[in-house]
Structure formats: structure tokens, C-alpha cells
Coordinates of C-alpha atoms in Angstrom, one line a residue:
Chain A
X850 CA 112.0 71.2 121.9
X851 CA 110.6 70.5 118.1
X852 CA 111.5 73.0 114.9
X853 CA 109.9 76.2 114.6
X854 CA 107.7 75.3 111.7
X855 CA 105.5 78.3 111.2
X856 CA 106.6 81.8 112.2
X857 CA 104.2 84.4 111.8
X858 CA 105.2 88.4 111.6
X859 CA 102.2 91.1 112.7
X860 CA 101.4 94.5 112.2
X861 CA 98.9 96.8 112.8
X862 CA 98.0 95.3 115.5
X863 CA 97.1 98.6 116.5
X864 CA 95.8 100.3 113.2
X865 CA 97.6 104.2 114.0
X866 CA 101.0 101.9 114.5
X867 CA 101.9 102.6 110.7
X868 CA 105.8 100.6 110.9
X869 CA 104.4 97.4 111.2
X870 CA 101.8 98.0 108.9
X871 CA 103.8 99.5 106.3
X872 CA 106.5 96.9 107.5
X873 CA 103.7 94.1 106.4
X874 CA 102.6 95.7 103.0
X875 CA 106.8 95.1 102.2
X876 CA 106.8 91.9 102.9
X877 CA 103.5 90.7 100.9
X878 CA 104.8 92.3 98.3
X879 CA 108.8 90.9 98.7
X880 CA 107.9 87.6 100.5
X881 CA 111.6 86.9 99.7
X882 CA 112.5 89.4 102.3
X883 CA 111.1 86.9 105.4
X884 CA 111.6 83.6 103.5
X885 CA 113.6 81.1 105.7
X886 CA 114.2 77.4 104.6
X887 CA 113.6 75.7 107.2
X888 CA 110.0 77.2 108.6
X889 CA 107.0 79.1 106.8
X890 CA 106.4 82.6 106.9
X891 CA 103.0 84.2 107.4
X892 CA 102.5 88.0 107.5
X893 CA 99.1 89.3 109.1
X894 CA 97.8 93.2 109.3
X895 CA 96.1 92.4 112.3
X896 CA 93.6 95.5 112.3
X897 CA 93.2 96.3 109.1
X898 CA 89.8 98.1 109.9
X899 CA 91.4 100.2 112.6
X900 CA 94.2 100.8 110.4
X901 CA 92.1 102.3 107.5
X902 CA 90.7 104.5 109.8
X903 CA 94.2 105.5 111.6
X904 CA 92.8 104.7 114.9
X905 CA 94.3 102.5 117.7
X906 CA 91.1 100.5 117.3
X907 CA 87.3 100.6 116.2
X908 CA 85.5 99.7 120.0
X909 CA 88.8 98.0 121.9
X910 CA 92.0 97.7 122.2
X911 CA 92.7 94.7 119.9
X912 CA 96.1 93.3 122.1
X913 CA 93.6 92.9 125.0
X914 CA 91.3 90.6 123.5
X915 CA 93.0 87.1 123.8
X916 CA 92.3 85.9 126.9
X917 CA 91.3 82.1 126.2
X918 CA 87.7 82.6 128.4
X919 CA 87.0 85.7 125.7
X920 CA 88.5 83.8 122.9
X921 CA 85.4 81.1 123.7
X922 CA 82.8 83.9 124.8
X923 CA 80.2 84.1 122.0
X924 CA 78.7 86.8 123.4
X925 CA 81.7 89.2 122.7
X926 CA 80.6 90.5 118.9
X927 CA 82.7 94.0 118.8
X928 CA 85.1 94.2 115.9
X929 CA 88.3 93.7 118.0
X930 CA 86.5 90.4 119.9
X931 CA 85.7 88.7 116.6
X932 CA 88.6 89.7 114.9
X933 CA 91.0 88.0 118.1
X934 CA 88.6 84.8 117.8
X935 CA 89.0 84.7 113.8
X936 CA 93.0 85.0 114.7
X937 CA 93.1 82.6 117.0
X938 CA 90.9 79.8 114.8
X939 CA 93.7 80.4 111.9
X940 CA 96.8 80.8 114.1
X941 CA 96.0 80.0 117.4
X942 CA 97.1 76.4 118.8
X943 CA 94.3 74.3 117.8
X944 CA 94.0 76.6 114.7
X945 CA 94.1 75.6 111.2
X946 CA 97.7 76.5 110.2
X947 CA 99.0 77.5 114.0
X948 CA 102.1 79.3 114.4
X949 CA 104.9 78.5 116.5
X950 CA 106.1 82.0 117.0
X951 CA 105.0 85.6 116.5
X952 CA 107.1 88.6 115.8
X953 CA 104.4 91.4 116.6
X954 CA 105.8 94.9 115.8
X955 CA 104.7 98.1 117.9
X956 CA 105.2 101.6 118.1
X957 CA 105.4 104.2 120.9
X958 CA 105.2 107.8 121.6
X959 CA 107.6 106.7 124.1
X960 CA 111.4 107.2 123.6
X961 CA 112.3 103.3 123.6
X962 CA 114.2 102.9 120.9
X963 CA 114.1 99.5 119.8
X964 CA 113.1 97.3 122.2
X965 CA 111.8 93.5 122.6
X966 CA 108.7 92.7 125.0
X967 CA 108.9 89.2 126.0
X968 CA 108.5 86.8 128.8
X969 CA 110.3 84.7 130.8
X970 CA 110.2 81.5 128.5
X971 CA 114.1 80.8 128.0
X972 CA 113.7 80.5 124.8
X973 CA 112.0 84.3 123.9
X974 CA 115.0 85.5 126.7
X975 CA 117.7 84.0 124.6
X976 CA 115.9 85.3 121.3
X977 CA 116.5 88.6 123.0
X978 CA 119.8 88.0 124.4
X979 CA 121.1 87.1 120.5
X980 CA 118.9 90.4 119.3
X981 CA 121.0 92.4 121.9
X982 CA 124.4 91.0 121.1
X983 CA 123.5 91.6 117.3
X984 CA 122.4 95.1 118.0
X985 CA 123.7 96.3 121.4
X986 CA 121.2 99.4 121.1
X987 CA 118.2 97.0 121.5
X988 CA 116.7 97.1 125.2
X989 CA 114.8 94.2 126.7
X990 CA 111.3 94.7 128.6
X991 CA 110.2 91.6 130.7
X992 CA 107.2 91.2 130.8
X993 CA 105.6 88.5 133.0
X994 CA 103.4 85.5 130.7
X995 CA 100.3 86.0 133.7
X996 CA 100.8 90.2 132.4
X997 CA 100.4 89.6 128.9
X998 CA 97.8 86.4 128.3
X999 CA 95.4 88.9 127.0
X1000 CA 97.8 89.8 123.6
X1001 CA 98.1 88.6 120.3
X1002 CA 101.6 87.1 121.2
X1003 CA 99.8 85.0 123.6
X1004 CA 98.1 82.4 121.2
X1005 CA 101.7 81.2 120.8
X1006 CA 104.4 80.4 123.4
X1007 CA 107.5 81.6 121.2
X1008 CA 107.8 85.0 119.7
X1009 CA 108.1 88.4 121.0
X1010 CA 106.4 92.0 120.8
X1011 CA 108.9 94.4 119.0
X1012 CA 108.3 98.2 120.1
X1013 CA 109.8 101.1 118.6
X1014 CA 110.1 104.5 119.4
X1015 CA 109.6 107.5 119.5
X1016 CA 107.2 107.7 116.5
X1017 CA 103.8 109.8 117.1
X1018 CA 100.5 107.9 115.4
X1019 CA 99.8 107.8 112.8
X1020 CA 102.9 108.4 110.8
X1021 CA 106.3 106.8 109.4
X1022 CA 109.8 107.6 110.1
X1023 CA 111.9 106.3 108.2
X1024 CA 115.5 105.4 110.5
X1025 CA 113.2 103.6 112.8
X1026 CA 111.1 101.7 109.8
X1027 CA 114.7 100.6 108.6
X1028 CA 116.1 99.7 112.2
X1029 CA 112.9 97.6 113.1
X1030 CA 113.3 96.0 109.9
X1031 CA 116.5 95.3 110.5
X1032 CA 115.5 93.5 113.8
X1033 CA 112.7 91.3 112.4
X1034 CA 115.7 90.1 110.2
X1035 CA 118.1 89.2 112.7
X1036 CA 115.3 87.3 114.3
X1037 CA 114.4 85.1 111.5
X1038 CA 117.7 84.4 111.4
X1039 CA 117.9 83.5 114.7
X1040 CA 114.6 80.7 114.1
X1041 CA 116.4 79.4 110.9
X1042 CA 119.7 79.2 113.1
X1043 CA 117.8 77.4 115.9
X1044 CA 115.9 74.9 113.2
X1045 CA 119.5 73.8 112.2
X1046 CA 120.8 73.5 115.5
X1047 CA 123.7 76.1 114.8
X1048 CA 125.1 76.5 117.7
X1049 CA 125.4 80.5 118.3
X1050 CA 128.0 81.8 119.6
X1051 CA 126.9 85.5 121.0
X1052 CA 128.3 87.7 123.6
X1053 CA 125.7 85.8 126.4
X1054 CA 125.2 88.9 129.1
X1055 CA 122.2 90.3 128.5
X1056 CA 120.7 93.1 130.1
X1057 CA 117.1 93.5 130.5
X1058 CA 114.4 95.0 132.4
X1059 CA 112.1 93.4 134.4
X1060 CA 108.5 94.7 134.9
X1061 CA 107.7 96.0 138.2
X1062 CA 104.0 97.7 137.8
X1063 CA 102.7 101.0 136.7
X1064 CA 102.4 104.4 137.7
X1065 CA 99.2 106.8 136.9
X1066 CA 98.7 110.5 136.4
X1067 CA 97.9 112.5 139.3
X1068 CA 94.3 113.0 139.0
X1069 CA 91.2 114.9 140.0
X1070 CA 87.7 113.5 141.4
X1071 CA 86.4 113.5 138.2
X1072 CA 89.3 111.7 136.7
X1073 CA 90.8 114.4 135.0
X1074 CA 94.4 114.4 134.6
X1075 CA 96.1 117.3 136.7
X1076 CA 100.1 117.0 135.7
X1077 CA 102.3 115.7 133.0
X1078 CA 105.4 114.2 132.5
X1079 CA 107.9 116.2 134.4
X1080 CA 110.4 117.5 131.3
X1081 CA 113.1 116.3 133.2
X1082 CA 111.9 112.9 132.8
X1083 CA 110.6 113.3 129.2
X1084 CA 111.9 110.8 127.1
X1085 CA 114.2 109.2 129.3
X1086 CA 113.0 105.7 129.4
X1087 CA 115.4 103.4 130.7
X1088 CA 117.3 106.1 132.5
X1089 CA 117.7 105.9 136.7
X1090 CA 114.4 107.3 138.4
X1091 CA 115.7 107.9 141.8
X1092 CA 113.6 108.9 145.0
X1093 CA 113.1 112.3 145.6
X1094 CA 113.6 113.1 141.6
X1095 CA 110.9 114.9 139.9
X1096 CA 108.1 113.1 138.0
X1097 CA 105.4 115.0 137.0
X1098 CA 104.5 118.8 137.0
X1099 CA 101.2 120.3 137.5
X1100 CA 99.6 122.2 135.2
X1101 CA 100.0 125.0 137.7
X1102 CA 104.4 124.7 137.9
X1103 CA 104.6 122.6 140.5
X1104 CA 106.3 119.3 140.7
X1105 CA 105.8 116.1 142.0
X1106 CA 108.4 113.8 143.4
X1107 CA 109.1 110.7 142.6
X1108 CA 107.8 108.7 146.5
X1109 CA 109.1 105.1 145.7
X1110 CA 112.0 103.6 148.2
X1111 CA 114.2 102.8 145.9
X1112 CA 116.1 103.2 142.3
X1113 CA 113.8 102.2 139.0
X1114 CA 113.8 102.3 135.5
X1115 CA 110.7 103.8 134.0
X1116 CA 109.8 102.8 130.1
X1117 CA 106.7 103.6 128.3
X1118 CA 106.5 107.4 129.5
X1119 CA 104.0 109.3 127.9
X1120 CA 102.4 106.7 125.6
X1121 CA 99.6 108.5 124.0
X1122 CA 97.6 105.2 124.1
X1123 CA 98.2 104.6 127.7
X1124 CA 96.2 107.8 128.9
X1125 CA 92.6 105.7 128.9
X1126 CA 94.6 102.9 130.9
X1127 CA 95.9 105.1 133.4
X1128 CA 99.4 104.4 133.1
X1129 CA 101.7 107.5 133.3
X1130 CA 104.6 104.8 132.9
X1131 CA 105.8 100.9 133.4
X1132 CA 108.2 100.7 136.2
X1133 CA 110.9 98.4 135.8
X1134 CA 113.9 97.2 137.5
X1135 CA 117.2 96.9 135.7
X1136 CA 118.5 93.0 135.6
X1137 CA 121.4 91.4 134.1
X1138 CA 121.5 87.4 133.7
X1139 CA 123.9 84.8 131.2
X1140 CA 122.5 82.8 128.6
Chain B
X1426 CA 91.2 150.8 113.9
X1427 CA 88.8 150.1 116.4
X1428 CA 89.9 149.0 119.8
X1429 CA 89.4 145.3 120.9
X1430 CA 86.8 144.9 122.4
X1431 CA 86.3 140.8 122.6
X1432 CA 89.4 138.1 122.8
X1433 CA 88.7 134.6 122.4
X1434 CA 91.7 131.9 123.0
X1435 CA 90.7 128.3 121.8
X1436 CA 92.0 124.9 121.9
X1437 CA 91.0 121.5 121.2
X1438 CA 89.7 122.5 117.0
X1439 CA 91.4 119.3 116.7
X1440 CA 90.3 117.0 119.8
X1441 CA 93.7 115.1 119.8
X1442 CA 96.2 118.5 120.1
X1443 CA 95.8 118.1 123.6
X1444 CA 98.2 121.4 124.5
X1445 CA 95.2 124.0 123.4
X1446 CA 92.6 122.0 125.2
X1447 CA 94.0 121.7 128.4
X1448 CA 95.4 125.5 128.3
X1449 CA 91.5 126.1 127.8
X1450 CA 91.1 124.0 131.4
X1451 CA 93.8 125.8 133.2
X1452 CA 92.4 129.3 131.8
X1453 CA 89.0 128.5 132.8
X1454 CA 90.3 127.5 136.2
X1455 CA 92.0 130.4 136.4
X1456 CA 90.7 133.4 134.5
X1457 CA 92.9 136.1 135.8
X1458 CA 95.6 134.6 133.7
X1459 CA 93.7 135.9 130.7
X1460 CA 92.3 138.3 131.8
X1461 CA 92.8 142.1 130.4
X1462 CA 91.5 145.4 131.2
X1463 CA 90.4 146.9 128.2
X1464 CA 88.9 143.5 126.7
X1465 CA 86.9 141.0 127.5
X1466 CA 88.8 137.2 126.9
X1467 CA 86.6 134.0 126.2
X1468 CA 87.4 130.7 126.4
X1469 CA 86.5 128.1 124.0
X1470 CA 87.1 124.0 123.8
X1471 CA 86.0 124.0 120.4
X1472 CA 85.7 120.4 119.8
X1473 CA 84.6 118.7 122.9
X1474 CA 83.1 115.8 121.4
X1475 CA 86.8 114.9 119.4
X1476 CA 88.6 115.4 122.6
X1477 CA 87.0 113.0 124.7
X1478 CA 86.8 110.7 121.7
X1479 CA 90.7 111.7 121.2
X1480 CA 90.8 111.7 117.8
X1481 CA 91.1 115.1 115.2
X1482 CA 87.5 114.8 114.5
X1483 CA 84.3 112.5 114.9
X1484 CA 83.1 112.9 111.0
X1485 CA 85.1 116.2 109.8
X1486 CA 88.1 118.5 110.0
X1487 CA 85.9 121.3 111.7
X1488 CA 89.3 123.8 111.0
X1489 CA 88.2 123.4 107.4
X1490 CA 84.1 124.0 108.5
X1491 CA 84.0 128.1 108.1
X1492 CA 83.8 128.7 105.0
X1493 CA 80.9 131.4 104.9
X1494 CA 78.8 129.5 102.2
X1495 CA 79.5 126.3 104.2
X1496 CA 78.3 128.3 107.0
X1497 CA 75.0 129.2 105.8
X1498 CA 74.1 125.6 104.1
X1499 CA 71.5 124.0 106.2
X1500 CA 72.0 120.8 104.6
X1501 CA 75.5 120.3 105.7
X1502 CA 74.7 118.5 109.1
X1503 CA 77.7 116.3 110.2
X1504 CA 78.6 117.3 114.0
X1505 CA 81.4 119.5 112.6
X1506 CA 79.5 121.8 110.3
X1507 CA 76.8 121.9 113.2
X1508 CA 79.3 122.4 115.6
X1509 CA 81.5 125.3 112.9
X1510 CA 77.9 127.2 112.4
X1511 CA 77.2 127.6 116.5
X1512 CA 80.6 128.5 117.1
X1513 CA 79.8 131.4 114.0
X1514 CA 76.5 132.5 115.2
X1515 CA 78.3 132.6 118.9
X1516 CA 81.1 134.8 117.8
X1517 CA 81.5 135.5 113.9
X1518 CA 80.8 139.1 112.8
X1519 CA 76.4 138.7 112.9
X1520 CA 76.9 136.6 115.6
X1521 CA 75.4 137.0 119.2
X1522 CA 78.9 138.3 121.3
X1523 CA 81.3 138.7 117.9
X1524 CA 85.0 138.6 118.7
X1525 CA 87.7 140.6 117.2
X1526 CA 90.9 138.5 117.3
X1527 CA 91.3 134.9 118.0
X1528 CA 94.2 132.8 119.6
X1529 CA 93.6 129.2 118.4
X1530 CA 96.0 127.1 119.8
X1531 CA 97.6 123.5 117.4
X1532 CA 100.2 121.3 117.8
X1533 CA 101.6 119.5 114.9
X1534 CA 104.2 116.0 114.6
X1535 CA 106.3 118.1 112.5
X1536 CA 109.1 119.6 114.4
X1537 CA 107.8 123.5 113.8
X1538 CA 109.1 124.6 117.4
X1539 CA 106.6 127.6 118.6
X1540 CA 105.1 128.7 115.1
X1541 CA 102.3 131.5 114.2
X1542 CA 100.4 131.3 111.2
X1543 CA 99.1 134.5 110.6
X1544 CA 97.7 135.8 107.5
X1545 CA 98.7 139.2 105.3
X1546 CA 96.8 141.2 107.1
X1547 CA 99.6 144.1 108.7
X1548 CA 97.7 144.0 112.0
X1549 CA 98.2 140.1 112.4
X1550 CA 101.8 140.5 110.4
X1551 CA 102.9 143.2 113.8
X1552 CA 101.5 141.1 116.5
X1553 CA 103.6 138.2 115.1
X1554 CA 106.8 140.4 114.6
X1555 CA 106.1 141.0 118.5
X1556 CA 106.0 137.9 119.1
X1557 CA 109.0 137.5 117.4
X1558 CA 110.8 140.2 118.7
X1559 CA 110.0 138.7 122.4
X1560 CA 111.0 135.3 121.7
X1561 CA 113.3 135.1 119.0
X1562 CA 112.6 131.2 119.2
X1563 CA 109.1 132.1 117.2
X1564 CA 108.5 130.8 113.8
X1565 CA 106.1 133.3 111.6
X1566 CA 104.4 131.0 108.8
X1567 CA 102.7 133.3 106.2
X1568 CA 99.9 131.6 104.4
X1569 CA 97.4 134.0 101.9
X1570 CA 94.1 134.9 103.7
X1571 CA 92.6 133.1 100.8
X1572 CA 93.5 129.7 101.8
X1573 CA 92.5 129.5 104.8
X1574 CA 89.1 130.8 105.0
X1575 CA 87.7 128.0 105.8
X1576 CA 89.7 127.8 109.3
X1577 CA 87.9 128.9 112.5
X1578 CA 89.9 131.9 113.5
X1579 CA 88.6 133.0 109.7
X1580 CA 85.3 133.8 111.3
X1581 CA 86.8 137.3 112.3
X1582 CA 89.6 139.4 110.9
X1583 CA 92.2 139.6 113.6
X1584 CA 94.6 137.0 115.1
X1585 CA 96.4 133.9 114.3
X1586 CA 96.9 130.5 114.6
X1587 CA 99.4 129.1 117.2
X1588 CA 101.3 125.8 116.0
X1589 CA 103.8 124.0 118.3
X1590 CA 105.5 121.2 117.9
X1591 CA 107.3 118.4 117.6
X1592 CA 104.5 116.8 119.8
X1593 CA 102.6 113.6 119.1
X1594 CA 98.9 113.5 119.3
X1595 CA 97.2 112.6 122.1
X1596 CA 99.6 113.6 124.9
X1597 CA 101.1 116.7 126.5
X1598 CA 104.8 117.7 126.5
X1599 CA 105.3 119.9 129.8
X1600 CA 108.1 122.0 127.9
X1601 CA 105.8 123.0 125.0
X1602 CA 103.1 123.2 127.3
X1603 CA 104.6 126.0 129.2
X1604 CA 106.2 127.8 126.1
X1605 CA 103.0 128.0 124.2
X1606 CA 101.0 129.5 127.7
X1607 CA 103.5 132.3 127.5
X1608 CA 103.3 133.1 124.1
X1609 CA 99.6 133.1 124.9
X1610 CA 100.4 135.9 127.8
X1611 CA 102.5 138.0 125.4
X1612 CA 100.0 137.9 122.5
X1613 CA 97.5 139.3 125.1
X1614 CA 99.7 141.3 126.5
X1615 CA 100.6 143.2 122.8
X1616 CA 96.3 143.4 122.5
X1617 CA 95.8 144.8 125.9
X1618 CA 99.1 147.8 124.6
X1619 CA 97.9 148.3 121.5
X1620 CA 94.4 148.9 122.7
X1621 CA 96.0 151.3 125.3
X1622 CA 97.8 153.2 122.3
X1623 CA 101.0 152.2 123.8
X1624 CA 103.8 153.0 120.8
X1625 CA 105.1 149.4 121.4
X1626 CA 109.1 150.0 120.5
X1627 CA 110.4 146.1 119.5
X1628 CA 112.5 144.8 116.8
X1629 CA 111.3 145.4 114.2
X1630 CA 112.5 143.0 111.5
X1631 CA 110.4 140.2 111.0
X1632 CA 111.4 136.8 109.5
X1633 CA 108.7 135.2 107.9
X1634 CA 108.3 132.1 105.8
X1635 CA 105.6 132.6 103.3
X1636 CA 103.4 129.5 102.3
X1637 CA 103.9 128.6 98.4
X1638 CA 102.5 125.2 97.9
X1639 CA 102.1 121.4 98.9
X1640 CA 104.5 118.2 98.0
X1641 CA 102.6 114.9 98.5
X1642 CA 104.5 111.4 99.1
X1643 CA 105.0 109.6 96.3
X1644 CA 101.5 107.1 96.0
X1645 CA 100.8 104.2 93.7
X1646 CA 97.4 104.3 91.5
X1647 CA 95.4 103.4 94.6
X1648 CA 96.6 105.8 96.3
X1649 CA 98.8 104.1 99.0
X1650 CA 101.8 105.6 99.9
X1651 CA 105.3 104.8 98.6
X1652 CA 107.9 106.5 100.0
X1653 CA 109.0 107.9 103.8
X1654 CA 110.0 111.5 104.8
X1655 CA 114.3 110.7 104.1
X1656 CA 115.8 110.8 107.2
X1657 CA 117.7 113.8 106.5
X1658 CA 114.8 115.7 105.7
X1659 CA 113.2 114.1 109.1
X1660 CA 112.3 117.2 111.3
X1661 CA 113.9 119.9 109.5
X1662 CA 111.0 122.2 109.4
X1663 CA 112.0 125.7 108.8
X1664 CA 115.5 124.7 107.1
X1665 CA 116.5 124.8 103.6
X1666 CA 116.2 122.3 101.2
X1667 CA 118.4 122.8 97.9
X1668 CA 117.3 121.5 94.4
X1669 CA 118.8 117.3 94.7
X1670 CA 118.6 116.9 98.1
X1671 CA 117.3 114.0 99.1
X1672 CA 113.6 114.6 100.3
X1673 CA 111.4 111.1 100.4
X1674 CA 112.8 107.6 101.1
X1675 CA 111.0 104.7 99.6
X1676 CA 109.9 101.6 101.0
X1677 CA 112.8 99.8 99.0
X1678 CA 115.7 102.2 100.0
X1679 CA 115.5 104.1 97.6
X1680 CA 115.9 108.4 97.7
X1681 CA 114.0 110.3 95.6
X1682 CA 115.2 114.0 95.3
X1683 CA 113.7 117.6 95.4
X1684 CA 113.2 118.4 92.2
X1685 CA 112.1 122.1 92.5
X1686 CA 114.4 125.0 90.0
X1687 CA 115.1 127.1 93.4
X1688 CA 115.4 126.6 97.5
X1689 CA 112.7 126.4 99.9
X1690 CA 111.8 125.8 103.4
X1691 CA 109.6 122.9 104.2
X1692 CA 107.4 123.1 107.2
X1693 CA 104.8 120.8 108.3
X1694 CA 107.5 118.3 107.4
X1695 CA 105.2 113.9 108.3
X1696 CA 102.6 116.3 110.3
X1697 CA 100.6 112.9 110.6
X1698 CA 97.5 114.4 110.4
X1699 CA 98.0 115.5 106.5
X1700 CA 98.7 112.2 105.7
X1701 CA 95.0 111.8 103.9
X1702 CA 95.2 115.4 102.9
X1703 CA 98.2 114.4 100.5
X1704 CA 100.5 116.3 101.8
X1705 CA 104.1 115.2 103.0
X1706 CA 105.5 118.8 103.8
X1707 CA 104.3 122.9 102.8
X1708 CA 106.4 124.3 101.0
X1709 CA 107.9 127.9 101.9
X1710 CA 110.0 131.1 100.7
X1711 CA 112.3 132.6 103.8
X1712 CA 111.5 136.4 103.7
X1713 CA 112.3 139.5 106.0
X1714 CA 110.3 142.5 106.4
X1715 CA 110.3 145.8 108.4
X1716 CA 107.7 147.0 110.7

């Protein structure tokens, strides 16, 4: 595999994310902070319209917009389209300067703590693998390549998305700015290691969890939610959902079992942005593999 | 005093406090759950357009719409001074069906727990010490008729503002969901006694936490933020903060320290929304009284 030779860190990718935004504005003005000597490192507010007006986005979600056929479709002119195109001619493959990995930093309303989203490339699994044994409080979300070719991440192979929570929009809390900066860190380091061909020696189990689909609010004809998050399930991403074990509960006090056939691990519960996409929660099964 | 006559409950001021605007569903589903004999109870979504658009507002803060000279300014025409006069000539005191107390219904990213704003007024001050006295759990928040009299439940005299929280916007949290419905119930329920002349016999201490100012983060000259809530100031709404305690965090790592000559209370403690008002926390006195 060649060097890493450009690595490139995002935020505000979603403009009410304010930790990677405020996470960028540090490191423009203390590039020192994510200089490595063997690569380049490019920082990039990624919505900076969006993020002005502390919305998720202006017309669409940005991190859905990078599908190659939309990247060549001229006849996608919102904000979020051209701004993935412009992206994609400065960093994308055949860019100008392309990048050879992307840290893009998150946040959720979700109680995720710090956790990686990557694929199944070995190299992103053994970025995460490192990031775990470094920090054994970071949890790992696979997340199929053919699930994710609509995201920034996408116009690269390496990288990963880094997602933190819980934070609510639009705001900045400051243990979880510090722990995600913290993470980016470790995983420069890890991209400098790799340049030199360190060999590093970590603690190789890693634990991770595998994507497995999504579940949606009960709803009504007209689309209308009808129940939410069962409190007994509030929060606890990454915790055993087991059949028969409350899910939701209807506005009315009544709740609603979870129906599948066997034990899973739900993450992104309650994401404020997921609402519109009709995803209640990701379902994910709990995996454990050596690197 | 004159009996009640007219009760109306609102929700959705701010269209992403999603708690009040789906109790405003539930209670128009079901009426009899607000409904009283000796008054009538209304309804009210009170900004539609911001809830399906999930967002506070689509061009203002419409809680800060009512000011009566606002009111009566025809050339004031975004859709929440439109929207702030119909909901006046609806139900303010020369309006079509005037009400006499309002229930307006908030949630808040700072971790205020079931608060009621109320203003001086002893009417509003009992019903919030009977609130109080039924859940102990109940935060009274004390904040001069005079600033806030350009908030929607201004338009009559009687009532108060509910705030709950810790809750992101643009979700629901089942717990808080269910806690704020039955403070909804007991408010009614202390309308519908005193309205009966029922000598309502509670505890009658109140503790109350009386507004007395604004902090703002630290910001540079163009106005960008630079500092964080410190984590140990980090949802401690209601507790005390001494003279050198540490209250913001900056970017850098550095603590910057309450500098005030005597103790206070901080509520609304990274509510995200206040983040363009410039302000970072309220500032409060504890105090008691007997009613």
C-alpha cells in the first residue's frame, strides 16, 4: 500500500454539530496541533453555510450527497449538491490536492460516547482497532462501504467518521470536545506511525459492531410519530436489546416490545436528525475479530 | 379575583421543543385529559410552521413577539410577529375568546429538571408553591414581569411558563414527557380548586430562585465564541457556584473563573438556543418564602 500523503480532518459537516466545527477553528488557528512529518494536513468546515445558520443543513443533508452519479449530475444546484461537487473537485480522487484519508467528526443526541464509523477496508478496521486499544472507551460501528458511498468519507478509501455523544445541537460540551480531540490525535499518530512503518504493537482484539439495519418509529397513516423511545432503552446504545424487552412507549403509556428473534445492539437511539429519515435506531450485532 | 373562566395550554412557541407540541397532539386527541368543569381549556400549537420545519423559528423568536407596541405595529410582518398578533387578537385581553391563565410548555439543553418560570405576581407565585408542594422535584424560576413581556403567556396576567429539561431539541424523552403531562394535570387541577374556593392546604414554603442577570461566553472582537461551559459547571443548573470556581473552559484548556463578590445559582446553564442571544447561563439568588 503507498504513504498516506494527504490527510484531511472535517467538521461541520453538519452545520448544528458544533465539536467539529469548533474542533476545526482550533486547528486553523494551531495548525501545529495536526502537523505530522510525514503527510499534509488539511482542515475543512464542510458546511460553513449551514453552520452559520445552526442548522443541520440549508436544503439537504450534506453526508448524502456523494454518490459519484450526483457528484457528475449538473442538474443538482442546491447548496449541499454543489458544495459535495466543489469538495470532491479539491479533495476527491481525481481532485486537485486529493486526500488519502479523512477524519470526519460527528455529533449525536445519541448516548455513543466516542465512537469510530468505518468500513470494512482492513486498514480503517485496524485504525480502529489501535484507536480502541489506545482508548478502551472508544466503540466501533461497521458500517458497510455499499451503506455509506453517499458521505463525505466516501471520496477517499482511508479514513473514518468520528461520532460523539450525547451532545444536543447546537451546543459545546466541553469533556467530549477534549475526548474527541484527543481521538483525532491518536489517529494522526497512527498515519505518521503507518508512513514510517512502525510496527505497532497494540492489544489486537477488537470489539466492534456490525451494522445490521434500522428500525422506525411506530407511525400513523399520516406519518406521524405515535411513540418514543421506551426510557428503559434511553440512552443505552450498545447495551443488549433482547426479544420481548420494551422499545418504545406510546404516547398513551403503553409499550411496545421489542419482536426481533434474537439478541442486538442498538446505537444511534433517538438522534434528533434521524426523525425525517425514519430511523428510531441502527441495529447492530456485537463482533469481536484480531488484527 | 375573578374566577377562570378560559385556560389555554400551549406547546410548540419554539417549533423544535418537541415535548409541548406533542402534549398539544395527545390533548387534542384526547380532550377529557384537560378538561375542567368550571373552565373552558384550549389548545394551541403555536408555531406550526417551526415545528414541521423543526427548527426554533422560521425568521423570529416568536416568545419574544408580544410586546404590546410590537403587537400593534403593522409594519412588523415576518411570520412570527404575524403569527404573535393573531395569537393576541385570538386570546389577549381585547381579543375575540381572551384567556385568563396560560400553561406554555419549553424544554431547554440545560439540565433545569421540571422548572416553572412564573412571574411576581402572588397568584402565579401560589400556583407554583403548589406545584411545589406536589412534586418536591419542581424548580420555581422567578424572573420580574418586566422582562418578559414580550413572551406569549404575557398576553394575559395569569400563569406560567413550564421548562423541562435536560432534553435536546428535536426529539422527545419519554421520562420528561410523562413528568411534564402531570405537572400539566396538577396545574389544572389547582385552577379548577381555586375556582371552586377550595382552601387548598399544602406546604407552604416555597423555594424559589430569583432571576438577577445574564453571563455571556467569553467572545473575541467578531464575536465568535472562546471558551466552553467548564465541565464542572456542565449541568449544574440550580446549584451553587462560589466566587473562583471554575465556570468557562477555553478552547486552549484553559479555566476562567466566576468572578462575581457573592454566590449564585446558574440556570439555563449551554441552553443551546441562547447561544446567539449571548448568554452562557442566568444567573440567580436561592430564596424561600411563605405562602
Amino acid at each position: 500500500m503507498p504513504l498516506i500523503q494527504r490527510v484531511m480532518i472535517v467538521g461541520g459537516t453538519h452545520g448544528n454539530e458544533f465539536t467539529g466545527a469548533y474542533l476545526i477553528k482550533k486547528f486553523e488557528q494551531h495548525p501545529h496541533l495536526v502537523h505530522r512529518a510525514s503527510f499534509e494536513t488539511i482542515t475543512l468546515l464542510a458546511n460553513p453555510k449551514a453552520f452559520l445558520a445552526v442548522r443541520r443543513y440549508i436544503d439537504k443533508d450534506l453526508n448524502r450527497c456523494f454518490q459519484q452519479v450526483e457528484l457528475q449530475d449538473l442538474t443538482l444546484s442546491s447548496y449541499e449538491d454543489i458544495r459535495a461537487k466543489e469538495i470532491n473537485y479539491f479533495f476527491g480522487a481525481n481532485g486537485k490536492t486529493p486526500v488519502d484519508a479523512i477524519l470526519d467528526i460527528h455529533t449525536t443526541t445519541a448516548n455513543m460516547g466516542l465512537t469510530v464509523i468505518t468500513d470494512e477496508h482492513p486498514f480503517n478496521l485496524r485504525l480502529a482497532a489501535y484507536l480502541q486499544s489506545i482508548n478502551p472507551l472508544v466503540n466501533v460501528y461497521v458500517l458497510p462501504q455499499s451503506e455509506q458511498e453517499y458521505s463525505l468519507p466516501s471520496i477517499c478509501k482511508f479514513g473514518c467518521t468520528i461520532e460523539v455523544g450525547a451532545v444536543a445541537q447546537g451546543l459545546l460540551q466541553a469533556d467530549l470536545f477534549r475526548q474527541t480531540e484527543a481521538l483525532i490525535d491518536t489517529a494522526l499518530n497512527y498515519l505518521e506511525q503507518y508512513n514510517q512503518a512502525e510496527i505497532l504493537s497494540f492489544d489486537s482484539k477488537l470489539t466492534f459492531y456490525q451494522h445490521h439495519g434500522t428500525i422506525d418509529y411506530p407511525r400513523n397513516e399520516s406519518g406521524e410519530i405515535q411513540a418514543m423511545i421506551h426510557p428503559q432503552l434511553h440512552f443505552q446504545d450498545y447495551k443488549s436489546l433482547t426479544p420481548g424487552a420494551p422499545m418504545f412507549l406510546t404516547f398513551d403509556g403503553e409499550a411496545i416490545a421489542y419482536e426481533g428473534a434474537s439478541t442486538v445492539y442498538p446505537v444511534f437511539i433517538n438522534e434528533a436528525a434521524y426523525y425525517e429519515k425514519g430511523i428510531a435506531m441502527c441495529i447492530t450485532q456485537r463482533q469481536q475479530a484480531i488484527f
